[in-house]
C-alpha cells in the first residue's frame, strides 16, 4: 500500500515532447509567492530575482540549439512563455525521444538554473512549484490567442488566478530565509 496518492500525469502519455512544435508553458513559484517583482501601472517591474528569471529564459537557446523563444512574460510569481522546438525528423530516430532536447528537460534546466542563481544570493532558499503547465499549440488561431494572453498578462493582473488577492495562501514557501 502506497503512502501517497498517485499523481495525475502532467504530460500526454504518448506524445513526443521533443518533436518540432510550439509549446506554451507556465511555471509557478512554490505557493505562488511574489518574488519576481510587482505590477505597476499595468507593467511588470522585475526585482533582482525577476531579472535572473528573465535572463535565464533568454539564455535557453544558447544551451539548446534546437529551440527558439517566442513571446514570454515574467510575472510576480510565475512566468508564461512559448518555446519553439525545431527537430527535423531526419535528425533524430523516429521512435525515440531526444532526451536532451525535450520540453521537460528544457524547462527543468531553466528551473534549476534560476534556483541555483537565486539561492546564491542574500541567504535565501527559493523553490518552484513542482512540474509546470504546458499546452501544445496546434493552430495559428491558438498561437495568436496565447501570444495575446501572454502580452496582456500584466494588464490583466487584477483578475489573474495567480494574483494573491484572488486566492488564499496558507503555507509560506517560495523564498524563505535559510535557518
PDB file of C-alpha atoms in Angstrom:
ATOM      1  CA  UNK A   1       0.000   0.000   0.000  1.00  0.00           C
ATOM      2  CA  UNK A   2       1.433   3.366  -1.062  1.00  0.00           C
ATOM      3  CA  UNK A   3       1.623   6.214   1.419  1.00  0.00           C
ATOM      4  CA  UNK A   4       0.962   8.865  -1.234  1.00  0.00           C
ATOM      5  CA  UNK A   5      -1.876   9.135  -3.724  1.00  0.00           C
ATOM      6  CA  UNK A   6      -0.954   8.631  -7.361  1.00  0.00           C
ATOM      7  CA  UNK A   7      -0.302  11.951  -9.085  1.00  0.00           C
ATOM      8  CA  UNK A   8      -2.125  12.746 -12.274  1.00  0.00           C
ATOM      9  CA  UNK A   9       0.389  12.824 -15.161  1.00  0.00           C
ATOM     10  CA  UNK A  10       1.056  16.338 -16.421  1.00  0.00           C
ATOM     11  CA  UNK A  11       2.094  15.361 -19.945  1.00  0.00           C
ATOM     12  CA  UNK A  12       0.259  13.481 -22.672  1.00  0.00           C
ATOM     13  CA  UNK A  13       1.332   9.841 -22.350  1.00  0.00           C
ATOM     14  CA  UNK A  14       2.053   9.015 -25.969  1.00  0.00           C
ATOM     15  CA  UNK A  15       3.215  12.449 -27.117  1.00  0.00           C
ATOM     16  CA  UNK A  16       6.864  13.023 -28.050  1.00  0.00           C
ATOM     17  CA  UNK A  17       7.748  16.351 -26.409  1.00  0.00           C
ATOM     18  CA  UNK A  18      10.974  16.563 -28.402  1.00  0.00           C
ATOM     19  CA  UNK A  19       9.154  16.834 -31.712  1.00  0.00           C
ATOM     20  CA  UNK A  20       9.042  20.120 -33.560  1.00  0.00           C
ATOM     21  CA  UNK A  21       6.300  22.452 -32.463  1.00  0.00           C
ATOM     22  CA  UNK A  22       5.184  25.396 -30.395  1.00  0.00           C
ATOM     23  CA  UNK A  23       4.772  24.791 -26.664  1.00  0.00           C
ATOM     24  CA  UNK A  24       3.155  27.226 -24.237  1.00  0.00           C
ATOM     25  CA  UNK A  25       4.476  26.815 -20.694  1.00  0.00           C
ATOM     26  CA  UNK A  26       3.565  28.294 -17.329  1.00  0.00           C
ATOM     27  CA  UNK A  27       5.991  27.869 -14.439  1.00  0.00           C
ATOM     28  CA  UNK A  28       4.947  28.974 -10.935  1.00  0.00           C
ATOM     29  CA  UNK A  29       6.886  29.834  -7.801  1.00  0.00           C
ATOM     30  CA  UNK A  30       6.067  27.460  -4.959  1.00  0.00           C
ATOM     31  CA  UNK A  31       2.777  28.569  -3.407  1.00  0.00           C
ATOM     32  CA  UNK A  32       2.734  31.429  -5.937  1.00  0.00           C
ATOM     33  CA  UNK A  33       4.757  33.691  -3.682  1.00  0.00           C
ATOM     34  CA  UNK A  34       5.744  37.102  -5.078  1.00  0.00           C
ATOM     35  CA  UNK A  35       9.471  37.289  -5.708  1.00  0.00           C
ATOM     36  CA  UNK A  36       9.982  38.271  -9.341  1.00  0.00           C
ATOM     37  CA  UNK A  37       8.719  41.829  -8.927  1.00  0.00           C
ATOM     38  CA  UNK A  38       5.448  43.705  -8.978  1.00  0.00           C
ATOM     39  CA  UNK A  39       2.876  45.112 -11.375  1.00  0.00           C
ATOM     40  CA  UNK A  40       2.797  48.913 -11.504  1.00  0.00           C
ATOM     41  CA  UNK A  41       0.649  50.864 -13.966  1.00  0.00           C
ATOM     42  CA  UNK A  42      -0.120  47.627 -15.840  1.00  0.00           C
ATOM     43  CA  UNK A  43       3.591  46.906 -16.387  1.00  0.00           C
ATOM     44  CA  UNK A  44       5.798  44.294 -14.788  1.00  0.00           C
ATOM     45  CA  UNK A  45       8.679  45.779 -12.798  1.00  0.00           C
ATOM     46  CA  UNK A  46      11.162  42.968 -12.169  1.00  0.00           C
ATOM     47  CA  UNK A  47      13.141  42.543  -8.969  1.00  0.00           C
ATOM     48  CA  UNK A  48      16.697  41.207  -8.948  1.00  0.00           C
ATOM     49  CA  UNK A  49      15.150  37.721  -8.852  1.00  0.00           C
ATOM     50  CA  UNK A  50      12.877  38.569 -11.769  1.00  0.00           C
ATOM     51  CA  UNK A  51      15.938  39.715 -13.705  1.00  0.00           C
ATOM     52  CA  UNK A  52      17.530  36.322 -13.051  1.00  0.00           C
ATOM     53  CA  UNK A  53      14.380  34.582 -14.290  1.00  0.00           C
ATOM     54  CA  UNK A  54      14.295  36.782 -17.409  1.00  0.00           C
ATOM     55  CA  UNK A  55      17.985  36.458 -18.264  1.00  0.00           C
ATOM     56  CA  UNK A  56      17.947  32.693 -17.706  1.00  0.00           C
ATOM     57  CA  UNK A  57      14.938  32.389 -20.023  1.00  0.00           C
ATOM     58  CA  UNK A  58      16.665  34.432 -22.719  1.00  0.00           C
ATOM     59  CA  UNK A  59      19.785  32.264 -22.347  1.00  0.00           C
ATOM     60  CA  UNK A  60      17.985  28.971 -23.081  1.00  0.00           C
ATOM     61  CA  UNK A  61      18.725  28.980 -26.852  1.00  0.00           C
ATOM     62  CA  UNK A  62      22.445  29.146 -26.029  1.00  0.00           C
ATOM     63  CA  UNK A  63      22.115  25.765 -24.323  1.00  0.00           C
ATOM     64  CA  UNK A  64      19.557  24.158 -26.630  1.00  0.00           C
ATOM     65  CA  UNK A  65      20.398  24.911 -30.250  1.00  0.00           C
ATOM     66  CA  UNK A  66      17.144  23.336 -31.442  1.00  0.00           C
ATOM     67  CA  UNK A  67      14.879  25.882 -29.741  1.00  0.00           C
ATOM     68  CA  UNK A  68      13.692  29.422 -30.286  1.00  0.00           C
ATOM     69  CA  UNK A  69      11.816  31.595 -27.856  1.00  0.00           C
ATOM     70  CA  UNK A  70       8.616  33.360 -28.788  1.00  0.00           C
ATOM     71  CA  UNK A  71       6.781  35.797 -26.505  1.00  0.00           C
ATOM     72  CA  UNK A  72       7.163  35.456 -22.745  1.00  0.00           C
ATOM     73  CA  UNK A  73       6.441  37.431 -19.612  1.00  0.00           C
ATOM     74  CA  UNK A  74       7.882  37.333 -16.131  1.00  0.00           C
ATOM     75  CA  UNK A  75       5.112  37.940 -13.598  1.00  0.00           C
ATOM     76  CA  UNK A  76       5.419  38.480  -9.814  1.00  0.00           C
ATOM     77  CA  UNK A  77       5.095  34.760  -9.054  1.00  0.00           C
ATOM     78  CA  UNK A  78       5.153  32.874 -12.355  1.00  0.00           C
ATOM     79  CA  UNK A  79       6.268  33.013 -15.933  1.00  0.00           C
ATOM     80  CA  UNK A  80       4.494  32.351 -19.219  1.00  0.00           C
ATOM     81  CA  UNK A  81       6.365  31.650 -22.410  1.00  0.00           C
ATOM     82  CA  UNK A  82       6.306  29.926 -25.761  1.00  0.00           C
ATOM     83  CA  UNK A  83       9.174  27.601 -26.637  1.00  0.00           C
ATOM     84  CA  UNK A  84       9.559  26.533 -30.254  1.00  0.00           C
ATOM     85  CA  UNK A  85      11.307  23.198 -30.699  1.00  0.00           C
ATOM     86  CA  UNK A  86      12.737  22.524 -34.131  1.00  0.00           C
ATOM     87  CA  UNK A  87      13.895  18.922 -34.502  1.00  0.00           C
ATOM     88  CA  UNK A  88      13.642  17.916 -38.145  1.00  0.00           C
ATOM     89  CA  UNK A  89      12.554  14.271 -38.373  1.00  0.00           C
ATOM     90  CA  UNK A  90      15.740  13.330 -40.259  1.00  0.00           C
ATOM     91  CA  UNK A  91      17.894  14.489 -37.314  1.00  0.00           C
ATOM     92  CA  UNK A  92      16.517  12.123 -34.706  1.00  0.00           C
ATOM     93  CA  UNK A  93      15.447   8.485 -34.545  1.00  0.00           C
ATOM     94  CA  UNK A  94      11.756   8.172 -35.409  1.00  0.00           C
ATOM     95  CA  UNK A  95      10.886   6.036 -32.372  1.00  0.00           C
ATOM     96  CA  UNK A  96      12.884   7.651 -29.616  1.00  0.00           C
ATOM     97  CA  UNK A  97      12.519  10.786 -27.592  1.00  0.00           C
ATOM     98  CA  UNK A  98      15.529  13.077 -27.799  1.00  0.00           C
ATOM     99  CA  UNK A  99      16.168  13.110 -24.062  1.00  0.00           C
ATOM    100  CA  UNK A 100      18.461  16.140 -24.227  1.00  0.00           C
ATOM    101  CA  UNK A 101      16.018  18.347 -26.072  1.00  0.00           C
ATOM    102  CA  UNK A 102      12.527  17.516 -24.897  1.00  0.00           C
ATOM    103  CA  UNK A 103      10.314  20.111 -23.260  1.00  0.00           C
ATOM    104  CA  UNK A 104      10.627  18.684 -19.732  1.00  0.00           C
ATOM    105  CA  UNK A 105      14.423  18.698 -19.885  1.00  0.00           C
ATOM    106  CA  UNK A 106      14.481  22.272 -21.189  1.00  0.00           C
ATOM    107  CA  UNK A 107      12.078  23.558 -18.513  1.00  0.00           C
ATOM    108  CA  UNK A 108      13.837  21.515 -15.808  1.00  0.00           C
ATOM    109  CA  UNK A 109      17.170  23.030 -16.796  1.00  0.00           C
ATOM    110  CA  UNK A 110      15.655  26.519 -16.692  1.00  0.00           C
ATOM    111  CA  UNK A 111      14.152  25.954 -13.245  1.00  0.00           C
ATOM    112  CA  UNK A 112      17.437  24.556 -11.939  1.00  0.00           C
ATOM    113  CA  UNK A 113      19.469  27.490 -13.279  1.00  0.00           C
ATOM    114  CA  UNK A 114      17.132  30.085 -11.751  1.00  0.00           C
ATOM    115  CA  UNK A 115      17.002  28.221  -8.438  1.00  0.00           C
ATOM    116  CA  UNK A 116      20.792  27.995  -8.142  1.00  0.00           C
ATOM    117  CA  UNK A 117      21.333  31.656  -9.001  1.00  0.00           C
ATOM    118  CA  UNK A 118      18.690  32.941  -6.586  1.00  0.00           C
ATOM    119  CA  UNK A 119      19.786  30.625  -3.776  1.00  0.00           C
ATOM    120  CA  UNK A 120      23.341  32.010  -4.026  1.00  0.00           C
ATOM    121  CA  UNK A 121      22.015  35.483  -3.225  1.00  0.00           C
ATOM    122  CA  UNK A 122      21.090  37.055   0.083  1.00  0.00           C
ATOM    123  CA  UNK A 123      20.978  33.890   2.152  1.00  0.00           C
ATOM    124  CA  UNK A 124      17.601  32.704   0.828  1.00  0.00           C
ATOM    125  CA  UNK A 125      16.004  29.447  -0.279  1.00  0.00           C
ATOM    126  CA  UNK A 126      13.933  29.658  -3.463  1.00  0.00           C
ATOM    127  CA  UNK A 127      11.636  26.906  -4.717  1.00  0.00           C
ATOM    128  CA  UNK A 128       9.443  26.392  -7.757  1.00  0.00           C
ATOM    129  CA  UNK A 129       6.091  24.653  -7.732  1.00  0.00           C
ATOM    130  CA  UNK A 130       6.532  21.035  -8.828  1.00  0.00           C
ATOM    131  CA  UNK A 131       6.366  20.424 -12.561  1.00  0.00           C
ATOM    132  CA  UNK A 132       4.887  23.015 -14.941  1.00  0.00           C
ATOM    133  CA  UNK A 133       1.823  23.521 -17.086  1.00  0.00           C
ATOM    134  CA  UNK A 134       2.157  23.039 -20.819  1.00  0.00           C
ATOM    135  CA  UNK A 135      -0.082  23.382 -23.826  1.00  0.00           C
ATOM    136  CA  UNK A 136       0.832  22.087 -27.269  1.00  0.00           C
ATOM    137  CA  UNK A 137      -0.050  24.853 -29.722  1.00  0.00           C
ATOM    138  CA  UNK A 138      -1.574  23.281 -32.813  1.00  0.00           C
ATOM    139  CA  UNK A 139      -3.252  26.102 -34.730  1.00  0.00           C
ATOM    140  CA  UNK A 140      -2.371  29.635 -35.777  1.00  0.00           C
ATOM    141  CA  UNK A 141      -5.517  30.911 -34.011  1.00  0.00           C
ATOM    142  CA  UNK A 142      -4.410  29.261 -30.786  1.00  0.00           C
ATOM    143  CA  UNK A 143      -0.905  30.709 -31.184  1.00  0.00           C
ATOM    144  CA  UNK A 144      -2.369  34.181 -31.748  1.00  0.00           C
ATOM    145  CA  UNK A 145      -4.638  33.908 -28.678  1.00  0.00           C
ATOM    146  CA  UNK A 146      -1.844  32.634 -26.430  1.00  0.00           C
ATOM    147  CA  UNK A 147       0.524  35.379 -27.586  1.00  0.00           C
ATOM    148  CA  UNK A 148      -2.133  37.983 -26.766  1.00  0.00           C
ATOM    149  CA  UNK A 149      -2.764  36.387 -23.367  1.00  0.00           C
ATOM    150  CA  UNK A 150       0.953  36.453 -22.516  1.00  0.00           C
ATOM    151  CA  UNK A 151       1.469  40.013 -23.728  1.00  0.00           C
ATOM    152  CA  UNK A 152      -1.618  41.244 -21.836  1.00  0.00           C
ATOM    153  CA  UNK A 153      -0.912  39.325 -18.626  1.00  0.00           C
ATOM    154  CA  UNK A 154       0.406  42.371 -16.700  1.00  0.00           C
ATOM    155  CA  UNK A 155      -2.619  44.440 -17.782  1.00  0.00           C
ATOM    156  CA  UNK A 156      -4.975  41.677 -16.566  1.00  0.00           C
ATOM    157  CA  UNK A 157      -3.117  41.056 -13.284  1.00  0.00           C
ATOM    158  CA  UNK A 158      -6.056  42.166 -11.114  1.00  0.00           C
ATOM    159  CA  UNK A 159      -8.109  39.229 -12.457  1.00  0.00           C
ATOM    160  CA  UNK A 160      -5.256  36.686 -12.719  1.00  0.00           C
ATOM    161  CA  UNK A 161      -5.698  33.418 -10.820  1.00  0.00           C
ATOM    162  CA  UNK A 162      -2.039  33.710  -9.725  1.00  0.00           C
ATOM    163  CA  UNK A 163      -2.634  37.090  -8.059  1.00  0.00           C
ATOM    164  CA  UNK A 164      -2.767  36.592  -4.278  1.00  0.00           C
ATOM    165  CA  UNK A 165      -5.864  38.759  -3.933  1.00  0.00           C
ATOM    166  CA  UNK A 166      -7.649  36.040  -5.914  1.00  0.00           C
ATOM    167  CA  UNK A 167      -6.541  33.064  -3.775  1.00  0.00           C
ATOM    168  CA  UNK A 168      -5.631  32.243  -0.219  1.00  0.00           C
ATOM    169  CA  UNK A 169      -2.129  31.040   0.742  1.00  0.00           C
ATOM    170  CA  UNK A 170      -1.943  29.023   3.948  1.00  0.00           C
ATOM    171  CA  UNK A 171       1.712  27.930   3.814  1.00  0.00           C
ATOM    172  CA  UNK A 172       4.638  30.259   3.267  1.00  0.00           C
ATOM    173  CA  UNK A 173       7.063  28.999   0.639  1.00  0.00           C
ATOM    174  CA  UNK A 174       8.876  30.113  -2.450  1.00  0.00           C
ATOM    175  CA  UNK A 175      11.543  32.353  -0.982  1.00  0.00           C
ATOM    176  CA  UNK A 176      12.409  31.780   2.639  1.00  0.00           C
ATOM    177  CA  UNK A 177      15.353  32.727   4.841  1.00  0.00           C
ATOM    178  CA  UNK A 178      17.874  29.959   5.477  1.00  0.00           C
ATOM    179  CA  UNK A 179      17.589  28.833   9.066  1.00  0.00           C
TER     180      UNK A 179
END
